CSV table of C-alpha atoms in Angstrom, one decimal:
chain,number,residue,atom,x,y,z
A,172,SER,CA,55.0,-82.8,23.1
A,173,LEU,CA,52.4,-82.8,20.4
A,174,THR,CA,52.3,-80.3,17.7
A,175,LEU,CA,49.2,-78.2,17.1
A,176,ARG,CA,48.2,-80.3,14.1
A,177,GLU,CA,48.7,-83.5,16.1
A,178,GLU,CA,46.6,-82.1,18.9
A,179,GLU,CA,43.9,-81.2,16.4
A,180,ALA,CA,44.0,-84.8,15.0
A,181,THR,CA,43.3,-86.3,18.4
A,182,MET,CA,40.3,-84.1,19.2
A,183,SER,CA,36.8,-85.4,18.8
A,184,PRO,CA,34.5,-83.4,16.5
A,185,ALA,CA,32.4,-82.2,19.5
A,186,SER,CA,35.4,-80.8,21.3
A,187,ALA,CA,37.2,-79.1,18.4
A,188,ARG,CA,36.2,-75.9,16.7
A,189,ALA,CA,36.4,-75.9,12.9
A,190,LEU,CA,38.7,-72.8,13.0
A,191,THR,CA,40.7,-71.0,15.6
A,192,VAL,CA,43.2,-68.2,15.3
A,193,ASP,CA,46.0,-70.6,16.0
A,194,SER,CA,45.0,-72.8,13.1
A,195,LEU,CA,44.9,-70.1,10.6
A,196,ASN,CA,47.6,-69.6,7.9
A,197,PRO,CA,50.5,-68.0,9.8
A,198,LYS,CA,51.2,-65.8,6.9
A,199,VAL,CA,47.8,-64.2,7.3
A,200,LEU,CA,48.4,-63.7,11.0
A,201,ALA,CA,51.7,-62.0,10.2
A,202,LEU,CA,49.9,-59.8,7.7
A,203,ALA,CA,47.4,-58.7,10.3
A,204,ASP,CA,50.2,-57.6,12.5
A,205,HIS,CA,51.9,-55.9,9.6
A,206,LEU,CA,48.8,-53.8,8.6
A,207,ARG,CA,47.8,-52.7,12.1
A,208,GLY,CA,48.8,-49.1,12.1
A,209,ALA,CA,49.1,-47.3,15.5
A,210,VAL,CA,48.1,-43.9,14.1
A,211,ALA,CA,45.1,-45.2,12.2
A,212,GLY,CA,44.0,-47.2,15.2
A,213,ARG,CA,44.3,-44.3,17.5
A,214,ALA,CA,42.3,-42.1,15.1
A,215,GLN,CA,39.4,-44.7,15.1
A,216,ARG,CA,39.4,-44.8,18.9
A,217,MET,CA,39.3,-41.0,19.0
A,218,GLN,CA,36.4,-40.8,16.6
A,219,LYS,CA,34.4,-43.2,18.7
A,220,GLU,CA,35.2,-41.1,21.8
A,221,LEU,CA,34.0,-37.9,19.9
A,222,GLU,CA,30.7,-39.6,19.1
A,223,THR,CA,30.0,-40.3,22.8
A,224,ASN,CA,31.7,-37.2,24.2
A,225,PRO,CA,31.8,-34.4,21.6
A,226,GLY,CA,33.7,-31.9,23.7
A,227,LEU,CA,36.5,-34.3,24.6
A,228,TYR,CA,39.0,-32.9,22.1
A,229,PRO,CA,39.5,-29.4,20.6
A,230,PHE,CA,38.1,-30.6,17.3
A,231,ASP,CA,35.0,-32.3,16.2
A,232,GLU,CA,36.0,-34.2,13.1
A,233,ILE,CA,38.8,-36.5,12.1
A,234,ILE,CA,39.9,-36.6,8.4
A,235,TYR,CA,41.6,-39.8,7.4
A,236,CYS,CA,44.7,-39.2,5.3
A,237,ASN,CA,46.4,-42.5,5.8
A,238,LEU,CA,45.1,-43.7,2.5
A,239,SER,CA,44.8,-41.8,-0.8
A,240,ASN,CA,41.1,-41.3,-1.1
A,241,PRO,CA,40.7,-38.1,-3.1
A,242,HIS,CA,36.9,-38.0,-3.4
A,243,TYR,CA,36.3,-38.8,0.2
A,244,LEU,CA,38.5,-35.7,1.0
A,245,GLY,CA,36.5,-33.4,-1.2
A,246,GLN,CA,38.0,-33.7,-4.7
A,247,GLN,CA,35.1,-33.6,-7.2
A,248,PRO,CA,34.8,-36.2,-9.9
A,249,ILE,CA,35.6,-35.3,-13.5
A,250,LYS,CA,32.4,-34.6,-15.4
A,251,PHE,CA,33.5,-36.1,-18.7
A,252,PHE,CA,34.5,-39.4,-17.1
A,253,ARG,CA,31.2,-39.7,-15.2
A,254,GLU,CA,29.1,-38.7,-18.3
A,255,VAL,CA,30.8,-41.4,-20.4
A,256,LEU,CA,30.3,-44.0,-17.6
A,257,ALA,CA,26.6,-43.1,-17.2
A,258,LEU,CA,25.9,-43.4,-20.9
A,259,CYS,CA,27.8,-46.7,-21.2
A,260,ASP,CA,25.9,-48.1,-18.1
A,261,TYR,CA,22.6,-47.0,-19.5
A,262,PRO,CA,22.8,-46.9,-23.3
A,263,HIS,CA,19.1,-46.2,-23.6
A,264,LEU,CA,20.1,-42.6,-22.9
A,265,LEU,CA,21.9,-42.4,-26.2
A,266,ASN,CA,18.6,-42.7,-28.0
A,267,CYS,CA,16.8,-40.0,-26.0
A,268,SER,CA,16.3,-36.5,-27.5
A,269,VAL,CA,17.0,-34.8,-24.2
A,270,THR,CA,20.4,-36.4,-23.9
A,271,SER,CA,22.3,-33.9,-26.0
A,272,SER,CA,21.1,-31.1,-23.7
A,273,ILE,CA,22.4,-32.9,-20.6
A,274,PHE,CA,25.6,-34.6,-21.8
A,275,SER,CA,28.5,-33.1,-23.7
A,276,SER,CA,28.9,-34.1,-27.4
A,277,ASP,CA,32.4,-35.4,-26.6
A,278,ALA,CA,31.0,-37.7,-23.9
A,279,ILE,CA,28.2,-39.0,-26.2
A,280,THR,CA,30.6,-39.7,-29.0
A,281,ARG,CA,33.1,-41.4,-26.8
A,282,ALA,CA,30.4,-43.6,-25.1
A,283,ARG,CA,29.2,-44.8,-28.5
A,284,GLU,CA,32.7,-45.6,-29.5
A,285,ILE,CA,33.4,-47.5,-26.3
A,286,LEU,CA,30.1,-49.5,-26.4
A,287,ASP,CA,31.0,-50.6,-29.9
A,288,LEU,CA,34.2,-52.1,-28.5
A,289,ILE,CA,32.4,-54.2,-25.9
A,290,PRO,CA,31.0,-57.5,-27.1
A,291,GLY,CA,27.3,-57.3,-27.0
A,292,ARG,CA,27.6,-53.8,-25.6
A,293,ALA,CA,27.2,-55.6,-22.3
A,294,MET,CA,28.7,-53.4,-19.5
A,295,GLY,CA,27.5,-56.0,-17.0
A,296,GLY,CA,29.2,-59.0,-18.7
A,297,TYR,CA,32.5,-60.6,-18.5
A,298,SER,CA,35.3,-59.4,-20.8
A,299,HIS,CA,38.5,-61.2,-21.9
A,300,CYS,CA,40.5,-62.0,-18.8
A,301,GLN,CA,43.2,-59.4,-19.9
A,302,GLY,CA,40.5,-56.8,-20.5
A,303,THR,CA,38.4,-55.8,-23.4
A,304,GLU,CA,40.6,-55.9,-26.5
A,305,GLY,CA,39.4,-52.6,-28.0
A,306,LEU,CA,40.0,-50.8,-24.7
A,307,ARG,CA,43.4,-52.3,-24.4
A,308,ASN,CA,44.2,-51.1,-28.0
A,309,ALA,CA,43.1,-47.6,-27.0
A,310,ILE,CA,45.2,-47.7,-23.8
A,311,ALA,CA,48.2,-49.0,-25.9
A,312,VAL,CA,47.8,-45.9,-28.1
A,313,GLY,CA,47.8,-43.7,-25.0
A,314,ILE,CA,50.9,-45.3,-23.6
A,315,ALA,CA,52.7,-45.0,-27.0
A,316,THR,CA,51.8,-41.4,-27.2
A,317,ARG,CA,53.0,-40.7,-23.7
A,318,ASP,CA,56.4,-42.6,-24.2
A,319,ALA,CA,57.0,-42.0,-27.9
A,320,PHE,CA,57.8,-45.7,-28.2
A,321,PRO,CA,55.5,-48.5,-29.4
A,322,CYS,CA,53.2,-50.3,-27.1
A,323,ASN,CA,51.6,-53.7,-27.8
A,324,ALA,CA,48.1,-54.2,-26.5
A,325,GLU,CA,48.9,-57.9,-25.8
A,326,ASP,CA,51.3,-56.6,-23.1
A,327,ILE,CA,48.5,-54.9,-21.2
A,328,PHE,CA,46.4,-56.6,-18.5
A,329,LEU,CA,43.5,-54.5,-17.2
A,330,THR,CA,43.0,-55.0,-13.5
A,331,ASP,CA,41.0,-53.9,-10.5
A,332,GLY,CA,43.2,-51.1,-9.5
A,333,ALA,CA,47.0,-51.5,-8.9
A,334,ALA,CA,46.8,-53.7,-5.8
A,335,ALA,CA,45.5,-56.7,-7.8
A,336,PRO,CA,48.3,-56.9,-10.3
A,337,VAL,CA,50.9,-56.4,-7.5
A,338,HIS,CA,49.5,-59.4,-5.6
A,339,MET,CA,49.5,-61.3,-8.9
A,340,VAL,CA,53.1,-60.6,-9.7
A,341,MET,CA,54.2,-61.5,-6.2
A,342,HIS,CA,52.5,-64.9,-6.5
A,343,LEU,CA,54.3,-65.4,-9.8
A,344,LEU,CA,57.8,-64.4,-8.5
A,345,ILE,CA,57.8,-65.8,-5.0
A,346,ARG,CA,58.4,-69.5,-4.5
A,347,ASP,CA,59.2,-69.6,-0.8
A,348,GLU,CA,60.8,-67.6,2.0
A,349,LYS,CA,64.2,-67.9,0.4
A,350,ASP,CA,63.0,-65.5,-2.4
A,351,GLY,CA,63.1,-61.8,-1.8
A,352,ILE,CA,62.2,-58.5,-3.3
A,353,LEU,CA,64.0,-55.2,-3.0
A,354,CYS,CA,61.5,-52.7,-1.7
A,355,PRO,CA,62.0,-49.0,-0.8
A,356,ILE,CA,61.8,-47.7,2.7
A,357,PRO,CA,59.7,-45.6,3.3
A,358,SER,CA,57.1,-47.2,1.1
A,359,HIS,CA,53.4,-47.9,0.6
A,360,PHE,CA,52.2,-50.9,2.7
A,361,LEU,CA,50.9,-52.6,-0.5
A,362,TYR,CA,54.3,-54.2,-1.3
A,363,THR,CA,55.4,-55.1,2.2
A,364,SER,CA,52.0,-56.6,3.0
A,365,SER,CA,51.9,-58.5,-0.3
A,366,MET,CA,55.3,-60.0,0.4
A,367,ALA,CA,54.3,-61.0,3.9
A,368,LEU,CA,51.2,-62.8,2.5
A,369,CYS,CA,53.3,-64.6,-0.1
A,370,GLY,CA,55.9,-65.5,2.5
A,371,ALA,CA,58.7,-63.6,0.7
A,372,THR,CA,61.7,-62.1,2.4
A,373,LEU,CA,61.6,-58.3,2.4
A,374,VAL,CA,65.0,-56.9,1.3
A,375,PRO,CA,64.8,-53.2,2.2
A,376,TYR,CA,66.7,-50.4,0.5
A,377,TYR,CA,66.6,-46.9,2.0
A,378,LEU,CA,65.8,-43.8,0.0
A,379,ASP,CA,68.3,-40.9,0.3
A,380,GLU,CA,66.4,-38.1,2.1
A,381,SER,CA,69.3,-35.7,1.7
A,382,GLY,CA,69.3,-36.3,-2.0
A,383,GLY,CA,65.6,-35.6,-2.5
A,384,TRP,CA,64.6,-39.2,-1.7
A,385,ALA,CA,66.6,-40.5,-4.6
A,386,VAL,CA,67.4,-44.2,-5.0
A,387,SER,CA,71.0,-44.8,-4.0
A,388,ILE,CA,72.6,-47.4,-6.3
A,389,SER,CA,75.4,-48.1,-3.7
A,390,ASP,CA,72.7,-48.9,-1.1
A,391,LEU,CA,70.9,-51.1,-3.6
A,392,LYS,CA,74.1,-53.0,-4.2
A,393,LYS,CA,74.8,-53.3,-0.5
A,394,GLN,CA,71.3,-54.7,0.3
A,395,LEU,CA,71.4,-57.0,-2.6
A,396,ASP,CA,74.8,-58.5,-1.8
A,397,GLY,CA,73.8,-58.8,1.9
A,398,ALA,CA,70.6,-60.7,1.0
A,399,ARG,CA,72.4,-63.0,-1.3
A,400,SER,CA,75.1,-63.8,1.3
A,401,GLU,CA,72.3,-65.0,3.5
A,402,GLY,CA,71.0,-67.4,0.8
A,403,ILE,CA,68.1,-65.1,-0.4
A,404,THR,CA,67.4,-65.2,-4.1
A,405,VAL,CA,66.4,-61.6,-4.9
A,406,ARG,CA,63.9,-61.7,-7.8
A,407,GLY,CA,62.9,-58.1,-8.3
A,408,LEU,CA,63.2,-54.4,-7.4
A,409,VAL,CA,60.2,-52.2,-6.6
A,410,VAL,CA,60.5,-48.6,-7.5
A,411,VAL,CA,57.6,-46.1,-6.7
A,412,ASN,CA,57.9,-43.1,-9.0
A,413,PRO,CA,56.5,-40.5,-8.3
A,414,GLY,CA,57.0,-41.6,-4.7
A,415,ASN,CA,54.6,-42.5,-2.0
A,416,PRO,CA,54.8,-41.4,0.8
A,417,THR,CA,57.9,-39.3,0.0
A,418,GLY,CA,56.5,-37.5,-3.1
A,419,GLN,CA,59.8,-37.5,-5.0
A,420,VAL,CA,60.1,-37.5,-8.8
A,421,LEU,CA,63.2,-39.4,-9.8
A,422,VAL,CA,65.5,-37.6,-12.3
A,423,LYS,CA,66.3,-39.2,-15.6
A,424,GLU,CA,69.9,-40.0,-14.6
A,425,ASN,CA,68.8,-41.9,-11.5
A,426,GLN,CA,66.2,-43.8,-13.5
A,427,CYS,CA,68.9,-44.8,-16.0
A,428,GLU,CA,71.1,-46.1,-13.1
A,429,ILE,CA,68.2,-48.2,-11.8
A,430,VAL,CA,67.5,-49.7,-15.2
A,431,GLU,CA,71.2,-50.6,-15.7
A,432,PHE,CA,71.3,-52.1,-12.2
A,433,CYS,CA,68.3,-54.3,-12.9
A,434,ARG,CA,69.8,-55.4,-16.2
A,435,ILE,CA,73.2,-56.3,-14.8
A,436,GLU,CA,71.8,-58.0,-11.7
A,437,ASN,CA,69.0,-59.8,-13.6
A,438,LEU,CA,66.2,-58.4,-11.6
A,439,VAL,CA,62.6,-57.8,-12.6
A,440,LEU,CA,61.9,-54.1,-12.4
A,441,LEU,CA,58.5,-53.5,-10.8
A,442,ALA,CA,57.7,-49.9,-11.7
A,443,ASP,CA,54.8,-48.4,-9.6
A,444,GLU,CA,53.8,-45.3,-11.7
A,445,VAL,CA,50.3,-44.7,-10.3
A,446,TYR,CA,51.2,-41.2,-9.3
A,447,GLN,CA,52.4,-40.0,-12.7
A,448,GLU,CA,49.8,-37.2,-12.8
A,449,ASN,CA,50.7,-36.0,-9.3
A,450,VAL,CA,53.6,-33.8,-10.3
A,451,TYR,CA,53.1,-30.2,-9.2
A,452,THR,CA,56.3,-28.4,-10.2
A,453,ASP,CA,57.6,-27.2,-13.5
A,454,GLU,CA,61.1,-28.3,-12.5
A,455,LYS,CA,60.3,-32.0,-12.6
A,456,ARG,CA,58.4,-34.3,-14.9
A,457,PHE,CA,57.3,-37.9,-15.0
A,458,ILE,CA,59.1,-40.3,-17.3
A,459,SER,CA,58.1,-43.9,-17.4
A,460,PHE,CA,60.7,-46.6,-16.8
A,461,LYS,CA,59.7,-48.2,-20.1
A,462,LYS,CA,60.6,-45.0,-21.9
A,463,ILE,CA,63.9,-44.8,-20.0
A,464,ALA,CA,64.8,-48.4,-20.9
A,465,ARG,CA,63.9,-48.0,-24.6
A,466,SER,CA,65.8,-44.6,-24.7
A,467,MET,CA,68.9,-46.5,-23.4
A,468,GLY,CA,68.5,-48.9,-26.3
A,469,PHE,CA,67.3,-51.8,-24.2
A,470,GLY,CA,64.6,-54.0,-25.7
A,471,GLU,CA,62.6,-57.1,-24.8
A,472,GLU,CA,65.7,-59.3,-24.5
A,473,ASP,CA,67.5,-56.9,-22.2
A,474,ILE,CA,65.3,-56.2,-19.2
A,475,SER,CA,62.1,-57.6,-17.7
A,476,LEU,CA,59.8,-54.7,-16.7
A,477,ILE,CA,56.3,-54.6,-15.2
A,478,SER,CA,54.7,-51.2,-15.0
A,479,PHE,CA,51.6,-50.5,-12.9
A,480,HIS,CA,49.1,-47.6,-13.2
A,481,SER,CA,45.6,-47.0,-11.8
A,482,VAL,CA,42.7,-44.5,-11.9
A,483,SER,CA,42.9,-44.0,-8.2
A,484,ASN,CA,45.1,-40.9,-8.1
A,485,GLY,CA,46.0,-38.0,-10.3
A,486,TYR,CA,43.5,-35.4,-11.3
A,487,TYR,CA,40.8,-38.1,-11.6
A,488,GLY,CA,41.1,-39.8,-8.1
A,489,GLU,CA,38.6,-42.5,-8.9
A,490,CYS,CA,39.9,-45.0,-6.4
A,491,GLY,CA,36.5,-46.6,-5.7
A,492,ARG,CA,36.1,-47.5,-9.3
A,493,ARG,CA,39.0,-50.0,-9.1
A,494,GLY,CA,40.5,-49.5,-12.5
A,495,GLY,CA,44.1,-50.1,-13.4
A,496,TYR,CA,46.6,-52.0,-15.7
A,497,MET,CA,49.9,-53.6,-15.7
A,498,GLU,CA,52.1,-53.6,-18.8
A,499,VAL,CA,54.3,-56.7,-19.0
A,500,THR,CA,57.4,-56.6,-21.1
A,501,GLY,CA,60.7,-58.6,-21.4
A,502,PHE,CA,59.3,-62.0,-20.7
A,503,ASN,CA,59.5,-65.0,-23.0
A,504,SER,CA,56.4,-66.8,-24.4
A,505,GLU,CA,56.4,-69.5,-21.8
A,506,VAL,CA,56.5,-67.1,-18.9
A,507,ARG,CA,53.8,-65.0,-20.5
A,508,LYS,CA,51.5,-68.1,-20.6
A,509,GLN,CA,51.9,-68.3,-16.8
A,510,VAL,CA,51.1,-64.6,-16.4
A,511,TYR,CA,48.0,-65.2,-18.5
A,512,LYS,CA,47.0,-68.2,-16.4
A,513,VAL,CA,47.2,-66.3,-13.1
A,514,ALA,CA,45.3,-63.4,-14.7
A,515,SER,CA,42.5,-65.7,-15.8
A,516,LEU,CA,41.8,-66.8,-12.2
A,517,SER,CA,39.8,-63.6,-11.6
A,518,SER,CA,37.8,-63.9,-14.9
A,519,CYS,CA,38.3,-60.2,-15.6
A,520,SER,CA,38.4,-56.8,-14.0
A,521,ASN,CA,35.3,-54.7,-13.7
A,522,LEU,CA,34.1,-53.1,-16.9
A,523,ALA,CA,33.6,-49.6,-15.4
A,524,GLY,CA,37.2,-49.6,-14.3
A,525,GLN,CA,38.4,-50.7,-17.7
A,526,VAL,CA,36.5,-47.9,-19.4
A,527,LEU,CA,37.9,-45.3,-17.0
A,528,VAL,CA,41.5,-46.5,-17.7
A,529,SER,CA,40.9,-46.0,-21.4
A,530,LEU,CA,39.6,-42.5,-20.7
A,531,VAL,CA,42.5,-41.5,-18.4
A,532,MET,CA,45.0,-42.7,-21.1
A,533,ASN,CA,43.0,-40.9,-23.9
A,534,PRO,CA,41.4,-37.7,-22.5
A,535,PRO,CA,39.7,-35.3,-24.9
A,536,LYS,CA,42.0,-33.5,-27.3
A,537,VAL,CA,42.1,-29.9,-28.5
A,538,SER,CA,40.1,-29.3,-31.7
A,539,LYS,CA,40.5,-26.2,-33.8
A,540,TYR,CA,36.8,-26.4,-34.6
A,541,ALA,CA,35.6,-26.9,-31.0
A,542,SER,CA,38.4,-25.7,-28.7
A,543,HIS,CA,35.9,-25.3,-25.8
A,544,LEU,CA,35.6,-29.1,-25.8
A,545,ALA,CA,39.3,-29.5,-25.0
A,546,PHE,CA,38.6,-28.7,-21.4
A,547,ALA,CA,35.4,-30.6,-21.0
A,548,PHE,CA,37.2,-33.2,-18.9
A,549,LEU,CA,38.3,-30.6,-16.4
A,550,TYR,CA,34.8,-29.4,-15.6
A,551,THR,CA,33.6,-31.0,-12.3
A,552,PHE,CA,30.2,-31.5,-10.7
C-alpha cells in the first residue's frame, strides 16, 4: 500500500489540493486535540444558544474564567502605567502646558526617562532583539532589589508575554521525541501544548494536594527514573510558583529541595513566576528560585535556571499588552549564543510591553517630600 506522501506524489496538480488536514504537520494536529477544552467548548455553544434563545438557561451571561484575563473580568488598569504609556506613545504631550494638569508628575518624569532610553525615542521602531538596553538595566535593578542578589542585564530577554519565551526554550531544549520535560499536574496548558508542538515527551509529576499542592521530591524521582528507564532523556523541570491552577505558594524548604534535585540530576530548572504578585495571605510570601539558589550558595556553575515573568497578572493584569521577560542564568557562552540566535528570530518584543515590564519591576517609590505620590500607581481609572 502507498503511504500518504507516495499517493500525493502520484496525483496530478488538478486532482490534488495544496493542503489537506491529513497533510498537515501531525504535531499541529496533536496540539489541536490537546487544546480543545470540553468546558470552554460547551460554554461557547451555550453562549450562541443564549443569543438565539435568551430564556433557555437561568442566566443571561457567561463569564469566561478559563484564561487569566483580569481586565476583561472588570479589573481596572493602573493609572500610572497607562499615563506613562500614553506619554511615551505620544511624546508631543510632554511639551503641552495642559499636560501637568492631566498627568501625574511621577508619570511625566518617568516617561521622559524612558524615552531617553529608547534609540531615537521611537516607540514604533525595533529595539535590540533582547529588548531595549536601558529598560533591561532598569529591570535588572528591580530584580536585584527583589532578590537581594545581583542581576546582570545581559541575562534578561524581554519578550511578548511569558508564552513566547516558553516556546523559545522548548525549541532550544527538545531535539526529538526521546527528549522529555518534567511538568506538574495539574498545570497550565502552555507547557503541555508547547511540548506537544515540539514533539517532546511529557513526563508528568503530580502535586501533593494533601500537602498544600507541594512538589513531592519522591514523586519527582520516581517519574524521572521511570522516564529514563524508557529511554527518555529528561532535559528540564517546570515549576509554577505561585501555582496555576492550584494557587499554592511553595515554602522555602520545598524550593530548596527542588533546586538541589535539579542540581544533582543535571536538569534545567524552568521557573514560571508570573504570579508572584498574586499572594493574598500574610502567612506566605513569594521567593524567586534564583534567590533560593543563590542563598544556598549555588552560582552560575552549579545550576541552569530560566525564570519567566510577565505583566499579564498581579495587580496590573495587562495581559493584552504582551510584556514579559526571561532571565537566563547558568549557561556557558556557547549555549548563550544559541539562545540569542533563537531570540533574534522575532526581531524584538513590542515596545509598549517592554516599557510595562520596566514599570512593574520599578513602581513609584515612597518620597518623604511627596508621600502622596507613593500610591499614584494604585489609583485606577
